[in-house]
Amino acid sequence: MLANESDLHVLTALRQGDTHALGIIYDRYGAVVYRLALRMLANPTEAEDLTQEVFLAFWRGVDKYDADRGTLLVFLLTITRSRALNRLKQQSSQHNLQQRVGNYLPQADRHQVLESATLAELQERMELALQALPATQKQVLEMGYYQGKSQSEIAQELDLPLGTVKTRSRQGLLKLRQLLQDLVD
């Protein structure tokens, strides 16, 4: 009986086209994958969707799993983490876009118009402060905050050591804080 076999035997059966083997793997690890997805996404529906997505991706790319590099559970959790981070990043980007678009919608009452004018002034001050930064610091901050890239992604894209990106980011933020001190207090 396949259900009593090791992960390697079940994987061999899956690679040979036995779809029952996928069910066995899901029974073994589905709950753990779901718990990680739920912990990261904080939404049961999205965690369920992600769990299905992870097992579907695993099934389609079962040949990518190499037992010499770690257990099947670690492999599945790595896929889960990666895809959850992608979803969170996508949600953040969508939220930022909605906020930016919202700033351009017509405002009906006086309070909202005043608030919009204040936001426009703050945005202009922020742009001027960014322009005052050294180009290297400005570039790292814009990539991180406007493009939503992680420091690792920035380091890779700019072909810089991660420590350099972190230093430029930190120095840029400190300089912005100094330039915008009256707004921070």
Short mmCIF file of C-alpha atoms in Angstrom, two decimals:
data_model
loop_
_atom_site.label_atom_id
_atom_site.label_comp_id
_atom_site.label_asym_id
_atom_site.label_seq_id
_atom_site.Cartn_x
_atom_site.Cartn_y
_atom_site.Cartn_z
CA MET A 1 0.00 0.00 0.00
CA LEU A 2 1.46 3.35 -1.15
CA ALA A 3 0.19 5.32 1.88
CA ASN A 4 2.58 3.42 4.16
CA GLU A 5 5.63 4.00 1.95
CA SER A 6 8.35 6.61 2.40
CA ASP A 7 8.21 9.99 0.70
CA LEU A 8 10.75 8.79 -1.88
CA HIS A 9 8.57 5.83 -2.88
CA VAL A 10 5.50 8.04 -3.09
CA LEU A 11 7.45 10.58 -5.20
CA THR A 12 8.59 7.83 -7.55
CA ALA A 13 4.96 6.80 -8.03
CA LEU A 14 3.95 10.43 -8.62
CA ARG A 15 6.68 10.88 -11.21
CA GLN A 16 5.38 7.76 -12.95
CA GLY A 17 1.93 9.35 -13.24
CA ASP A 18 0.15 7.96 -10.18
CA THR A 19 -2.08 10.88 -9.14
CA HIS A 20 -3.08 8.97 -5.98
CA ALA A 21 0.47 9.66 -4.80
CA LEU A 22 -0.23 13.42 -4.83
CA GLY A 23 -3.16 12.83 -2.50
CA ILE A 24 -0.90 10.96 -0.11
CA ILE A 25 1.62 13.81 -0.10
CA TYR A 26 -1.21 16.30 0.46
CA ASP A 27 -2.53 14.22 3.36
CA ARG A 28 0.93 14.19 4.93
CA TYR A 29 1.86 17.84 4.48
CA GLY A 30 -1.24 19.81 3.53
CA ALA A 31 -2.04 20.94 7.07
CA VAL A 32 1.52 22.18 7.69
CA VAL A 33 1.55 24.09 4.38
CA TYR A 34 -1.84 25.61 5.20
CA ARG A 35 -0.71 26.71 8.69
CA LEU A 36 2.34 28.49 7.26
CA ALA A 37 0.22 30.15 4.57
CA LEU A 38 -2.34 31.25 7.17
CA ARG A 39 0.36 32.58 9.46
CA MET A 40 1.90 34.65 6.67
CA LEU A 41 -1.28 35.82 4.91
CA ALA A 42 -3.57 36.10 7.96
CA ASN A 43 -6.54 35.20 5.78
CA PRO A 44 -8.05 31.67 5.80
CA THR A 45 -9.44 31.90 2.26
CA GLU A 46 -6.15 33.09 0.82
CA ALA A 47 -4.28 30.45 2.82
CA GLU A 48 -6.52 27.76 1.32
CA ASP A 49 -5.96 29.12 -2.18
CA LEU A 50 -2.22 29.28 -1.62
CA THR A 51 -2.14 25.71 -0.27
CA GLN A 52 -3.86 24.47 -3.43
CA GLU A 53 -1.51 26.55 -5.55
CA VAL A 54 1.54 25.09 -3.80
CA PHE A 55 0.47 21.49 -4.34
CA LEU A 56 -0.52 22.17 -7.95
CA ALA A 57 2.86 23.80 -8.59
CA PHE A 58 4.59 20.87 -6.88
CA TRP A 59 2.67 18.37 -9.00
CA ARG A 60 3.50 20.21 -12.22
CA GLY A 61 7.16 20.56 -11.27
CA VAL A 62 7.70 17.37 -9.29
CA ASP A 63 10.97 16.80 -11.15
CA LYS A 64 12.40 19.97 -9.57
CA TYR A 65 12.46 18.32 -6.15
CA ASP A 66 15.86 16.89 -5.28
CA ALA A 67 15.87 14.71 -2.15
CA ASP A 68 19.59 15.39 -1.66
CA ARG A 69 18.86 19.06 -0.97
CA GLY A 70 16.37 18.51 1.86
CA THR A 71 13.17 16.86 2.93
CA LEU A 72 9.96 17.09 0.98
CA LEU A 73 8.39 19.08 3.80
CA VAL A 74 11.14 21.72 3.67
CA PHE A 75 10.75 21.91 -0.11
CA LEU A 76 6.97 22.45 0.15
CA LEU A 77 7.37 25.04 2.91
CA THR A 78 9.94 26.90 0.83
CA ILE A 79 7.48 27.07 -2.08
CA THR A 80 4.76 28.21 0.33
CA ARG A 81 6.90 30.96 1.86
CA SER A 82 8.03 32.23 -1.52
CA ARG A 83 4.53 32.36 -2.96
CA ALA A 84 3.10 33.94 0.20
CA LEU A 85 5.73 36.68 0.04
CA ASN A 86 4.87 37.25 -3.62
CA ARG A 87 1.18 37.59 -2.72
CA LEU A 88 1.93 40.01 0.10
CA LYS A 89 4.12 42.09 -2.17
CA GLN A 90 1.42 42.10 -4.86
CA GLN A 91 -1.22 43.13 -2.32
CA SER A 92 1.02 45.93 -1.08
CA SER A 93 1.62 47.16 -4.63
CA GLN A 94 -2.11 47.11 -5.36
CA HIS A 95 -2.84 48.97 -2.12
CA ASN A 96 -0.22 51.63 -2.94
CA LEU A 97 -1.67 52.03 -6.42
CA GLN A 98 -5.17 52.44 -5.02
CA GLN A 99 -3.91 55.09 -2.63
CA ARG A 100 -2.12 56.96 -5.42
CA VAL A 101 -5.17 56.82 -7.67
CA GLY A 102 -7.35 57.90 -4.76
CA ASN A 103 -5.33 61.11 -4.45
CA TYR A 104 -6.42 62.11 -7.94
CA LEU A 105 -10.14 61.47 -7.54
CA PRO A 106 -12.35 64.55 -7.25
CA GLN A 107 -13.08 65.49 -3.65
CA ALA A 108 -16.56 66.60 -2.69
CA ASP A 109 -16.43 68.44 0.60
CA ARG A 110 -14.24 71.25 1.90
CA HIS A 111 -12.51 69.11 4.52
CA GLN A 112 -11.40 66.60 1.91
CA VAL A 113 -10.16 69.37 -0.38
CA LEU A 114 -8.08 70.83 2.46
CA GLU A 115 -6.74 67.37 3.29
CA SER A 116 -5.86 66.82 -0.36
CA ALA A 117 -4.02 70.15 -0.53
CA THR A 118 -2.07 69.24 2.59
CA LEU A 119 -1.13 65.89 1.10
CA ALA A 120 -0.02 67.58 -2.12
CA GLU A 121 2.15 69.98 -0.11
CA LEU A 122 3.65 67.07 1.84
CA GLN A 123 4.29 65.20 -1.37
CA GLU A 124 6.05 68.23 -2.85
CA ARG A 125 8.18 68.63 0.29
CA MET A 126 9.09 64.95 0.14
CA GLU A 127 10.08 65.23 -3.54
CA LEU A 128 12.29 68.24 -2.78
CA ALA A 129 13.90 66.41 0.13
CA LEU A 130 14.54 63.38 -2.08
CA GLN A 131 16.18 65.62 -4.68
CA ALA A 132 18.55 66.88 -1.99
CA LEU A 133 19.87 63.38 -1.30
CA PRO A 134 22.97 62.00 -2.99
CA ALA A 135 21.97 60.10 -6.14
CA THR A 136 23.02 56.73 -4.70
CA GLN A 137 20.84 57.12 -1.60
CA LYS A 138 17.92 58.49 -3.61
CA GLN A 139 18.07 55.59 -6.05
CA VAL A 140 17.98 52.95 -3.31
CA LEU A 141 15.10 54.66 -1.47
CA GLU A 142 13.03 55.12 -4.62
CA MET A 143 13.51 51.50 -5.64
CA GLY A 144 12.51 50.34 -2.17
CA TYR A 145 9.56 52.62 -1.50
CA TYR A 146 8.17 53.46 -4.92
CA GLN A 147 8.92 50.21 -6.72
CA GLY A 148 8.36 47.98 -3.69
CA LYS A 149 11.65 46.13 -4.04
CA SER A 150 13.40 44.44 -1.14
CA GLN A 151 16.94 45.41 -0.25
CA SER A 152 18.12 42.06 -1.63
CA GLU A 153 16.40 42.73 -4.95
CA ILE A 154 17.93 46.21 -5.09
CA ALA A 155 21.39 44.81 -4.37
CA GLN A 156 21.00 42.26 -7.12
CA GLU A 157 19.63 44.74 -9.65
CA LEU A 158 22.33 47.33 -8.94
CA ASP A 159 25.04 44.68 -8.60
CA LEU A 160 25.99 45.95 -5.14
CA PRO A 161 26.71 44.17 -1.86
CA LEU A 162 23.63 43.94 0.36
CA GLY A 163 25.47 45.84 3.11
CA THR A 164 26.03 48.78 0.76
CA VAL A 165 22.33 48.92 -0.09
CA LYS A 166 21.42 48.81 3.60
CA THR A 167 23.91 51.57 4.42
CA ARG A 168 22.67 53.83 1.60
CA SER A 169 19.08 53.25 2.65
CA ARG A 170 19.78 54.02 6.29
CA GLN A 171 21.84 57.14 5.47
CA GLY A 172 19.16 58.34 3.07
CA LEU A 173 16.41 57.90 5.65
CA LEU A 174 18.45 59.74 8.28
CA LYS A 175 19.07 62.60 5.84
CA LEU A 176 15.35 62.73 4.95
CA ARG A 177 14.48 62.85 8.63
CA GLN A 178 16.89 65.75 9.09
CA LEU A 179 15.50 67.59 6.05
CA LEU A 180 11.90 67.04 7.14
CA GLN A 181 12.50 67.53 10.87
CA ASP A 182 9.67 70.03 11.24
CA LEU A 183 7.21 67.40 9.98
CA VAL A 184 8.58 64.63 12.19
CA ASP A 185 8.27 66.53 15.49
#
